[in-house]
Short mmCIF file of C-alpha atoms in Angstrom, two decimals:
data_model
loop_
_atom_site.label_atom_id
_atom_site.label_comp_id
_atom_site.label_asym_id
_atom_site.label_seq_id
_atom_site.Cartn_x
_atom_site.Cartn_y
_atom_site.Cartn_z
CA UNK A 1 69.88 98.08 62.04
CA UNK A 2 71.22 99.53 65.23
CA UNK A 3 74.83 100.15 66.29
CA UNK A 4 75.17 100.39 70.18
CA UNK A 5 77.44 102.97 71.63
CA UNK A 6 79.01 103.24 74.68
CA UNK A 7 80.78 106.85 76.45
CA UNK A 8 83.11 106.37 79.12
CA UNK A 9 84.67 108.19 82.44
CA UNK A 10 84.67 112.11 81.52
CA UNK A 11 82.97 111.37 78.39
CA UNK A 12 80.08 109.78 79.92
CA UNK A 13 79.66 112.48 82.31
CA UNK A 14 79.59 115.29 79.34
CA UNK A 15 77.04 113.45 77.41
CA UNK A 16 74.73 112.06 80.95
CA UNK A 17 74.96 108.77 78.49
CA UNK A 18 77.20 105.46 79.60
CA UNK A 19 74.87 103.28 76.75
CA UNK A 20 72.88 104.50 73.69
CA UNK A 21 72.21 102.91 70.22
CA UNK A 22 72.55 104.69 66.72
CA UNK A 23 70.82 103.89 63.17
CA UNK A 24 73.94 101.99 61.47
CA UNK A 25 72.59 103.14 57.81
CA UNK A 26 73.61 106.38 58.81
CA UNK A 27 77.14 105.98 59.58
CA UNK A 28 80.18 104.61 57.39
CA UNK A 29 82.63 105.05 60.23
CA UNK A 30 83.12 105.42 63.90
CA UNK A 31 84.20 109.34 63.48
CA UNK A 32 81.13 109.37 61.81
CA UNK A 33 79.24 108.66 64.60
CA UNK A 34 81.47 110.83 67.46
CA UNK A 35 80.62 113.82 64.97
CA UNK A 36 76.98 113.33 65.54
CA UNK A 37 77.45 113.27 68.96
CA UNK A 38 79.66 115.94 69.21
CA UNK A 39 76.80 118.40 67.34
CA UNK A 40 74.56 117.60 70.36
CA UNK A 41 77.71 117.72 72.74
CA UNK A 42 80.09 120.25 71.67
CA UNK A 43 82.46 119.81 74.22
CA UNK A 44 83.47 116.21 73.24
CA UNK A 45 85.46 118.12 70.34
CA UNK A 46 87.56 119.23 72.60
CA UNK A 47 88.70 115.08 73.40
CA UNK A 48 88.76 114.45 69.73
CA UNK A 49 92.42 114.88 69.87
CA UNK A 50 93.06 112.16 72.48
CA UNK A 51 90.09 110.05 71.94
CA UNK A 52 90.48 106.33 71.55
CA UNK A 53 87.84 103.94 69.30
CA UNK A 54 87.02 100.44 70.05
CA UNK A 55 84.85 98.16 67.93
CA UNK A 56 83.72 95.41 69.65
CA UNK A 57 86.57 95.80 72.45
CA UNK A 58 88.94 96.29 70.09
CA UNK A 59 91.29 99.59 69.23
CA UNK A 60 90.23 100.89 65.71
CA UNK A 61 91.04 104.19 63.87
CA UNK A 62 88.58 106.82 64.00
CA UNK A 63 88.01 106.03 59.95
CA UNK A 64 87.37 102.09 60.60
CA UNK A 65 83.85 101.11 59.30
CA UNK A 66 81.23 99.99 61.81
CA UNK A 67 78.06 97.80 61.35
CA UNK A 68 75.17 96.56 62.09
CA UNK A 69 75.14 95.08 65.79
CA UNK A 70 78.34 96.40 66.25
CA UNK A 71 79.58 97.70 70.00
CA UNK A 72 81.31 101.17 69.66
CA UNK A 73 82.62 102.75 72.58
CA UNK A 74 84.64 106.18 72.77
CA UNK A 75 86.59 106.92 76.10
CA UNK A 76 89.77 108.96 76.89
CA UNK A 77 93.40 107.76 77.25
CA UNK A 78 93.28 105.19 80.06
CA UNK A 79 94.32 105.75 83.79
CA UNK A 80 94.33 102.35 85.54
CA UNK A 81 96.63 100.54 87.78
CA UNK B 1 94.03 84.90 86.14
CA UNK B 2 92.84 88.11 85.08
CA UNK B 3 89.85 89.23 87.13
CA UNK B 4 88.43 92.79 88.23
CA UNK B 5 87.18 92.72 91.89
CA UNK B 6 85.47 95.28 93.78
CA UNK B 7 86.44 93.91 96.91
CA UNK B 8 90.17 94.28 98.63
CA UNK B 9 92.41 92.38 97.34
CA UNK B 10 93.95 89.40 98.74
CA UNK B 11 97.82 89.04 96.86
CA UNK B 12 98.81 86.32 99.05
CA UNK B 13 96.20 83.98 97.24
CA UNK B 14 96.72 85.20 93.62
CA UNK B 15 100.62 84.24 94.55
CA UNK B 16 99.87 80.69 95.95
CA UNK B 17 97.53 80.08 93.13
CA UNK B 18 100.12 80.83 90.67
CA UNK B 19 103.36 79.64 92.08
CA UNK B 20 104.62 76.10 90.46
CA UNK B 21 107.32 73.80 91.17
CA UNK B 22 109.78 75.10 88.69
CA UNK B 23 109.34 78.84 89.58
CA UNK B 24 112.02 80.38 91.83
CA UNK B 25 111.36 83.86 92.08
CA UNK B 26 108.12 85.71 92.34
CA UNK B 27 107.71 89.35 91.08
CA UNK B 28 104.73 91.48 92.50
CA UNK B 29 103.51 94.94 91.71
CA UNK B 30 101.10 96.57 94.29
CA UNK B 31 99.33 99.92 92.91
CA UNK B 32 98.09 101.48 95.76
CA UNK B 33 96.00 105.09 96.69
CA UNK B 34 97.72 107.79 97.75
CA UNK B 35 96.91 110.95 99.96
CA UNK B 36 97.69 113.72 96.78
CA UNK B 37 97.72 113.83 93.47
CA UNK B 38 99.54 117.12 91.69
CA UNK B 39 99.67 118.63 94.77
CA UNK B 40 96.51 118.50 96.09
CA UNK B 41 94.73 116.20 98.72
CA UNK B 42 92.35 113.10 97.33
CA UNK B 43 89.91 111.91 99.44
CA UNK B 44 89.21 108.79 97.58
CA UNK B 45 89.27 107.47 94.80
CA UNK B 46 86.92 105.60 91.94
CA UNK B 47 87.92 103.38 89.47
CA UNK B 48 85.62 102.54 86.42
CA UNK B 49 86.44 99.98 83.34
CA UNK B 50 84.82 98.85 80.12
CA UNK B 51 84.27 95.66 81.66
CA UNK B 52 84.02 93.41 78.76
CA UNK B 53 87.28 95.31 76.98
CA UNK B 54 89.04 95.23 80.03
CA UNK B 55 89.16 91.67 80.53
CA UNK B 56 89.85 90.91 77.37
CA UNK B 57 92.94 93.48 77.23
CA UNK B 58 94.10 92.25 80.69
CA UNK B 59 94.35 88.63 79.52
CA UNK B 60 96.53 90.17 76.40
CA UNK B 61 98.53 91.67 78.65
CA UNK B 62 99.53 88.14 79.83
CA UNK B 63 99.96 87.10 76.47
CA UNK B 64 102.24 89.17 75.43
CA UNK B 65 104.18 88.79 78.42
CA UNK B 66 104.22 85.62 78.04
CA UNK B 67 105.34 86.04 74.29
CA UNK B 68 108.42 88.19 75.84
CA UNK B 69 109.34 86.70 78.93
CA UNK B 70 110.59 83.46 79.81
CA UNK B 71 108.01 83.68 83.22
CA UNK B 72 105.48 80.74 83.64
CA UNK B 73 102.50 82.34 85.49
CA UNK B 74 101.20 85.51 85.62
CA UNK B 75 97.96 87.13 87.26
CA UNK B 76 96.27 90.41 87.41
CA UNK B 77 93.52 91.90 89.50
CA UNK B 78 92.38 95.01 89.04
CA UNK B 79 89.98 96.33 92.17
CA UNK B 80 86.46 98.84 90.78
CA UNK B 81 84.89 101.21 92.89
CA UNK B 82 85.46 103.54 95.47
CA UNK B 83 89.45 102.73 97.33
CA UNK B 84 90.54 104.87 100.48
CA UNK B 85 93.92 105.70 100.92
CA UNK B 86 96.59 103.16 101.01
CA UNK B 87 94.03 100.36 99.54
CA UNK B 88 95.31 98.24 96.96
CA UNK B 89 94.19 99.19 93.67
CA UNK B 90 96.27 96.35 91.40
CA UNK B 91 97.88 93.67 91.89
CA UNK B 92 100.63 91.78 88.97
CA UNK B 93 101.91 88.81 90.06
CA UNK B 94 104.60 87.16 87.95
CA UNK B 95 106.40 83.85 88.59
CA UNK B 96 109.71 82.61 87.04
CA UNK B 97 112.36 79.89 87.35
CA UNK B 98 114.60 83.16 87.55
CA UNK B 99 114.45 86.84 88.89
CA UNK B 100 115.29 88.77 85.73
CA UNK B 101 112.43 87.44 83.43
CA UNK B 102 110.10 87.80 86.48
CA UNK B 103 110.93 91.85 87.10
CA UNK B 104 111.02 92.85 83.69
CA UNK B 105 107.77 91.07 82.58
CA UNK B 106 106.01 92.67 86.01
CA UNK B 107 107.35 96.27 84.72
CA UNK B 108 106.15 95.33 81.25
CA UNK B 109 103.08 94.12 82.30
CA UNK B 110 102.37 97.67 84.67
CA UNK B 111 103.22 100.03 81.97
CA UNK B 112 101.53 98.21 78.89
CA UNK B 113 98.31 97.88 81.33
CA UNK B 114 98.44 101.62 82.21
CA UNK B 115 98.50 101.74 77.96
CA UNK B 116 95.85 99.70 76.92
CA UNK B 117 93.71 98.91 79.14
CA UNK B 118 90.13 100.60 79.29
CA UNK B 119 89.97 101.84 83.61
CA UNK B 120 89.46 105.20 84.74
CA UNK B 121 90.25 106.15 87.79
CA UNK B 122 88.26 109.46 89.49
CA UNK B 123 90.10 111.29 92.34
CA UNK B 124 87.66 113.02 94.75
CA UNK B 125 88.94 116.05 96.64
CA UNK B 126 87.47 118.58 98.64
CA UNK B 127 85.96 120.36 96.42
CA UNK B 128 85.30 118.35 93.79
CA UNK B 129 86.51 115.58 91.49
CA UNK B 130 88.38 115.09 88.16
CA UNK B 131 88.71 112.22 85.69
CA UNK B 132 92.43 111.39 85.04
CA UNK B 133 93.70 110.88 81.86
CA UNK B 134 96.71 108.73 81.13
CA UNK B 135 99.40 109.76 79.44
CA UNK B 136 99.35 112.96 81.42
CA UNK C 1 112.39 95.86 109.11
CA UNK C 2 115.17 93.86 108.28
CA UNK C 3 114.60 90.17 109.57
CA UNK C 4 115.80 87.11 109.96
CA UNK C 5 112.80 84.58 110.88
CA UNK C 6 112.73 80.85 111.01
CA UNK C 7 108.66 80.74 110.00
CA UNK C 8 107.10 81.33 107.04
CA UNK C 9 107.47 84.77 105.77
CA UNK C 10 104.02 87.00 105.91
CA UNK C 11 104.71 89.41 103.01
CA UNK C 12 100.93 90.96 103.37
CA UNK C 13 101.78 92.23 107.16
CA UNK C 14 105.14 93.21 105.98
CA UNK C 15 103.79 95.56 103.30
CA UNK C 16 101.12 97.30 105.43
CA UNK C 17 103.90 97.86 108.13
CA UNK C 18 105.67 99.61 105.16
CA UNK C 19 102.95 101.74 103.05
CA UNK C 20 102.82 105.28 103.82
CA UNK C 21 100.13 107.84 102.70
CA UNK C 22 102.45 108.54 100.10
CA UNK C 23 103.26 105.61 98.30
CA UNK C 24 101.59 104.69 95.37
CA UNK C 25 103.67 102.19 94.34
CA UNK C 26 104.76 98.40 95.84
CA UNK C 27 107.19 96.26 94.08
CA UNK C 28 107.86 92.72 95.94
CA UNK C 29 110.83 90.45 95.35
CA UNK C 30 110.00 86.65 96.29
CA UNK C 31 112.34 83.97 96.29
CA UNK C 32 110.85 80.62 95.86
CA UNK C 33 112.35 76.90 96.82
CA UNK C 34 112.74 74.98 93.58
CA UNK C 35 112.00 71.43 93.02
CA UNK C 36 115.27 71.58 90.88
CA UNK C 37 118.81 72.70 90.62
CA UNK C 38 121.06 72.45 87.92
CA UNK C 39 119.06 69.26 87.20
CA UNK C 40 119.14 67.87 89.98
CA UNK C 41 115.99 67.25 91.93
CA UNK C 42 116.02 69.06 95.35
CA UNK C 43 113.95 67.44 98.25
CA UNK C 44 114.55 70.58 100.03
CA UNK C 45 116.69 73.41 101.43
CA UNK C 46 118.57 74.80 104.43
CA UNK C 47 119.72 78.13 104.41
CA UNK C 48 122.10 79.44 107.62
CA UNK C 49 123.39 82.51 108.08
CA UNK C 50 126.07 84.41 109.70
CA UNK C 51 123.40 86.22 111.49
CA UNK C 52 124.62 89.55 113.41
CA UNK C 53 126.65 90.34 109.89
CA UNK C 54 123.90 89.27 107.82
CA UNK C 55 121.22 91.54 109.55
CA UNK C 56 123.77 94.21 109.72
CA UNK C 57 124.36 93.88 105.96
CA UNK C 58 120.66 93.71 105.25
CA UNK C 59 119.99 97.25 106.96
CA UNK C 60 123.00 97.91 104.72
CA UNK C 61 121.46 96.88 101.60
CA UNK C 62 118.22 99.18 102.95
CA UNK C 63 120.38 102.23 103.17
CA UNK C 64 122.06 102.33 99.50
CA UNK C 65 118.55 101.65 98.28
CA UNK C 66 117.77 104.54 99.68
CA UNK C 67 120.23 106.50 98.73
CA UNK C 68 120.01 105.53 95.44
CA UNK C 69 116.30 105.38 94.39
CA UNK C 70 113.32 107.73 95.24
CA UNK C 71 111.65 105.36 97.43
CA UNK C 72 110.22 105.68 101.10
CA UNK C 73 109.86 101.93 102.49
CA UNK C 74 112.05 99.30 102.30
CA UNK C 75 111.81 95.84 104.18
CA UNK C 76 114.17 92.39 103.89
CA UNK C 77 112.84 89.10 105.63
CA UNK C 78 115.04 86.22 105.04
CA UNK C 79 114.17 82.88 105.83
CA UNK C 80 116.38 80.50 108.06
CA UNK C 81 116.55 76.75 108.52
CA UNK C 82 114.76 74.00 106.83
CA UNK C 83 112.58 74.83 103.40
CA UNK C 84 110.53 72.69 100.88
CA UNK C 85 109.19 73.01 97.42
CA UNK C 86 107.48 76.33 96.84
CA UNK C 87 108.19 77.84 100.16
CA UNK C 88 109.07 81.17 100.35
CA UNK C 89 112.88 81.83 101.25
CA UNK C 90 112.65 85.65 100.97
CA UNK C 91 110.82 88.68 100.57
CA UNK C 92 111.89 91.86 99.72
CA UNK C 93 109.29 94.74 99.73
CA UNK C 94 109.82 98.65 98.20
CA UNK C 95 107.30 101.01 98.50
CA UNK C 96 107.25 104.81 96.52
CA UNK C 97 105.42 107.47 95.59
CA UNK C 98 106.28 105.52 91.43
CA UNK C 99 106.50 102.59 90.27
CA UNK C 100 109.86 103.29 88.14
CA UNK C 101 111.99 103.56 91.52
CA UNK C 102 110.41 100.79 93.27
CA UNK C 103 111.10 98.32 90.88
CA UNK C 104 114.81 99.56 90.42
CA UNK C 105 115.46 99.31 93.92
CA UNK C 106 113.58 96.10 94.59
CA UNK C 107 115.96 94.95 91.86
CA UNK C 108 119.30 96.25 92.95
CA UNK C 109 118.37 94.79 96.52
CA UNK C 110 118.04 91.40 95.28
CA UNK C 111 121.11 91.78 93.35
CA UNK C 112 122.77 93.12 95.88
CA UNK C 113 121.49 90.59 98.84
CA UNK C 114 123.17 87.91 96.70
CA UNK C 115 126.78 89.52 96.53
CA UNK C 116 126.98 91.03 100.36
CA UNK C 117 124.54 89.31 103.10
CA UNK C 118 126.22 86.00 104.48
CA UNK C 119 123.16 83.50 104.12
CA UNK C 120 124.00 80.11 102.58
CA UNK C 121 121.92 77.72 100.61
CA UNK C 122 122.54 74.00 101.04
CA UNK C 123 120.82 71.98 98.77
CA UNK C 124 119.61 68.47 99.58
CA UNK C 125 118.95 65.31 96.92
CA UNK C 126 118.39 61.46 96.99
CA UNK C 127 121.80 61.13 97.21
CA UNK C 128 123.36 63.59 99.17
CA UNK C 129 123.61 67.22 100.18
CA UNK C 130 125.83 70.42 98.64
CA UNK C 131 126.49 73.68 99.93
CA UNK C 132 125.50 76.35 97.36
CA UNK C 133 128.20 79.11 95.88
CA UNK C 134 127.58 82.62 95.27
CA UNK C 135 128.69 83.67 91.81
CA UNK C 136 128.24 80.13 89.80
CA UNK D 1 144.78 87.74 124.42
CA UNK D 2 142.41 86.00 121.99
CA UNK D 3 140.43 86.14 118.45
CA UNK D 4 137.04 83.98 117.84
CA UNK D 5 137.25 82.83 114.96
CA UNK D 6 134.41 81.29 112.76
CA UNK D 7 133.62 78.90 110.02
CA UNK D 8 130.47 79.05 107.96
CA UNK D 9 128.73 76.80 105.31
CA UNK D 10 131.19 74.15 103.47
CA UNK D 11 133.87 75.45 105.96
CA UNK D 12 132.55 74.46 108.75
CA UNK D 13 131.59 71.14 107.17
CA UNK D 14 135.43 70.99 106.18
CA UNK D 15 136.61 72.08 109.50
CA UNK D 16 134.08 70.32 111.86
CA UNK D 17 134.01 73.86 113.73
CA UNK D 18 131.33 76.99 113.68
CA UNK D 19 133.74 78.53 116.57
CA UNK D 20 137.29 78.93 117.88
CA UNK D 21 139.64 80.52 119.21
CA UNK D 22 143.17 81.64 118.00
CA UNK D 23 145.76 83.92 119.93
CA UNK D 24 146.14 86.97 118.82
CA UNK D 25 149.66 87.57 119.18
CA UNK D 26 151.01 84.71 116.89
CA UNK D 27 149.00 86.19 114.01
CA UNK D 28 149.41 89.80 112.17
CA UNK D 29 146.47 89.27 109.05
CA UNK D 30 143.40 87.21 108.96
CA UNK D 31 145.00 85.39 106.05
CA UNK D 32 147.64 84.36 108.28
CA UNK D 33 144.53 83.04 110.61
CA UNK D 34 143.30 80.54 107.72
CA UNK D 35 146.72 79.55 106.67
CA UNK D 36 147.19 78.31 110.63
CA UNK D 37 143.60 76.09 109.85
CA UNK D 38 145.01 74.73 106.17
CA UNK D 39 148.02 73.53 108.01
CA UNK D 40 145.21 71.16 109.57
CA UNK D 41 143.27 71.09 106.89
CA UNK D 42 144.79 71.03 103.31
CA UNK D 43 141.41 71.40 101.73
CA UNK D 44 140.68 74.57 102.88
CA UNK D 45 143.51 75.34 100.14
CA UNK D 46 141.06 75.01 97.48
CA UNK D 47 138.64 77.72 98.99
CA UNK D 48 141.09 80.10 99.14
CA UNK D 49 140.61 81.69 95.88
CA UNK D 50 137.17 82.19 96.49
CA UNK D 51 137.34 82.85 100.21
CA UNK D 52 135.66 86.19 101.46
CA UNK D 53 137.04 87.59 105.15
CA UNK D 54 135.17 89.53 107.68
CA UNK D 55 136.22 91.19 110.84
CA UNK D 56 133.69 92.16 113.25
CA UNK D 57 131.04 91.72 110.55
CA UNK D 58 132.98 93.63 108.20
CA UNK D 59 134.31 92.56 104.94
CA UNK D 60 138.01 92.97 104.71
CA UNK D 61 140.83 92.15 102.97
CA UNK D 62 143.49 88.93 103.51
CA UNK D 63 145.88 91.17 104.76
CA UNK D 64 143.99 92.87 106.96
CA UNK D 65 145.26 93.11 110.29
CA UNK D 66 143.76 92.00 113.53
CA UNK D 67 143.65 92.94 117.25
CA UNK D 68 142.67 91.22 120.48
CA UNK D 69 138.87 90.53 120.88
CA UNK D 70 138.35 90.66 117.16
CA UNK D 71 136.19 88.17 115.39
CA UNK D 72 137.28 86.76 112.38
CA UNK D 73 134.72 84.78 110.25
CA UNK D 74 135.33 82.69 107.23
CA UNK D 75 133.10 81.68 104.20
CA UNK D 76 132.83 81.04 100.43
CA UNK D 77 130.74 83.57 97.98
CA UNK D 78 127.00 84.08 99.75
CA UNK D 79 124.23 82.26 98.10
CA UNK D 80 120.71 83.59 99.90
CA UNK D 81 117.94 85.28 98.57
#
């Protein structure tokens, strides 16, 4: 019943966590489980604003529902190329 | 071909690899590292993906090129790690029976990569380093 | 560099003899031998130039880039002579600090290559052999 | 008391010359220069519309004039790249 979640670039330093799992009965949403994150590390509300979502390697809303075995990652607007 | 590579990247063979008997004109984009960023001096650089995503966004950033363009091949590597100045950083490659199709989808290809897909790239300076964020 | 060569065209060595520490962006123009032509197939190409007018109209094409794009590096080879299938018959390569700029002006050089430099394409079938006009 | 003239692509084919020679005092424009070489031959006519002039690798126009020592070239629209 686990969701794995993944933090990247300036996200994964403020949390010390690239990879981590969380209790998918416990969240309807994946803002539901940045928020719980966020209480531990209160500094990612401050990339709330800009934050992108991706289920499974795909772009979601913050409100999309997650599940079990589901891949979550949060990360900040992307600077490649 | 849509790979990520952490070693330099050769163009040349991404360009013979994709060029066919039909195409007539061959449009490249080269990201490379410079020596500042906002004014100030980067050492080096570090770029980081979501691997999996990545790939997966890269090759959809051929699709839809491919959708809007009237190109027949088109590759992009995208170097990881730590680059030094002046290293290659990405490489599009875009071949077409015809120039115009083969510039625009290039450009296309550049700034919808630089949209959606998940690399961050680190600059290092002297005293100390920052995470860029696009869009900035 | 603005060249005229008679060998095949090393676009790698040209763009490291044109990246500065600045640059952070490369676009490359490559023209490409066909296998066809207006439905005709092509066994292969000559292309001959008027050479001290085309390399001064090369360096020409250079300067209005210049002047009217914010790029650093700009380089022309054109190939001479006898080409086949998937040969490379030009490279143009346009190096800047951004991307936006060094695609324009690898653009207008093309376009501009084709209307001013005196290089001519001759086109050779099965059956026979026909010069190549500008502007059809 | 000369001008080189020159011939490229199909009129050199049409010609059978890269490279000759014309005196410069029987001739006050390049376009009086080709019309000399139609006189010979007629199918350089049918180029005419299309013809571009240089002098001293500089485009110029038919009735452009010309001087001793110049060099005159000849050729249809470019087609490089």
């Amino acid at each position: 019943m686990s969701i794995k979640v993944l933090f990247f670039a300036s996200l994964a330093d403020l949390t010390g966590m690239r990879e981590t799992e969380v209790d998918s009965r416990a969240h309807t949403s994946v803002a539901s489980i940045y928020t719980k994150f966020a209480r531990d590390f209160p500094r990612l509300e401050e990339h709330r604003a800009s934050l992108l979502y991706a289920v499974n390697s795909e772009f979601v809303q913050p409100d999309s529902p997650v599940h079990d075995g589901d891949e979550v990652a949060f990360f900040p607007p992307v600077s490649g190329g | 071909m849509f790979v990520l590579v952490r070693e330099p990247i050769d163009i040349q063979a991404l360009t013979r690899s994709l060029v066919g008997s039909e195409d007539g004109a061959v449009a490249v984009f080269e990201g490379v590292v410079r020596n500042n960023s906002r004014g100030k001096r980067v050492l080096y650089l570090e770029y980081h993906a979501y691997e999996t995503m990545a790939l997966k966004k890269l090759e959809e950033v051929g699709t839809m090129a491919r959708e809007r363009f009237d190109i027949h091949g088109i590759g992009i590597l995208h170097r990881l790690g730590r680059l030094e100045h002046s290293e290659c950083s990405i490489a599009i490659v875009v071949t077409a029976a015809h120039r115009g199709p083969a510039f625009e989808a290039c450009r296309f290809a550049i700034d919808t990569l630089k949209k959606i897909v998940p690399i961050w790239k680190k600059e290092f300076y002297e005293d100390g380093a920052v995470w860029i964020q696009g869009g900035n």
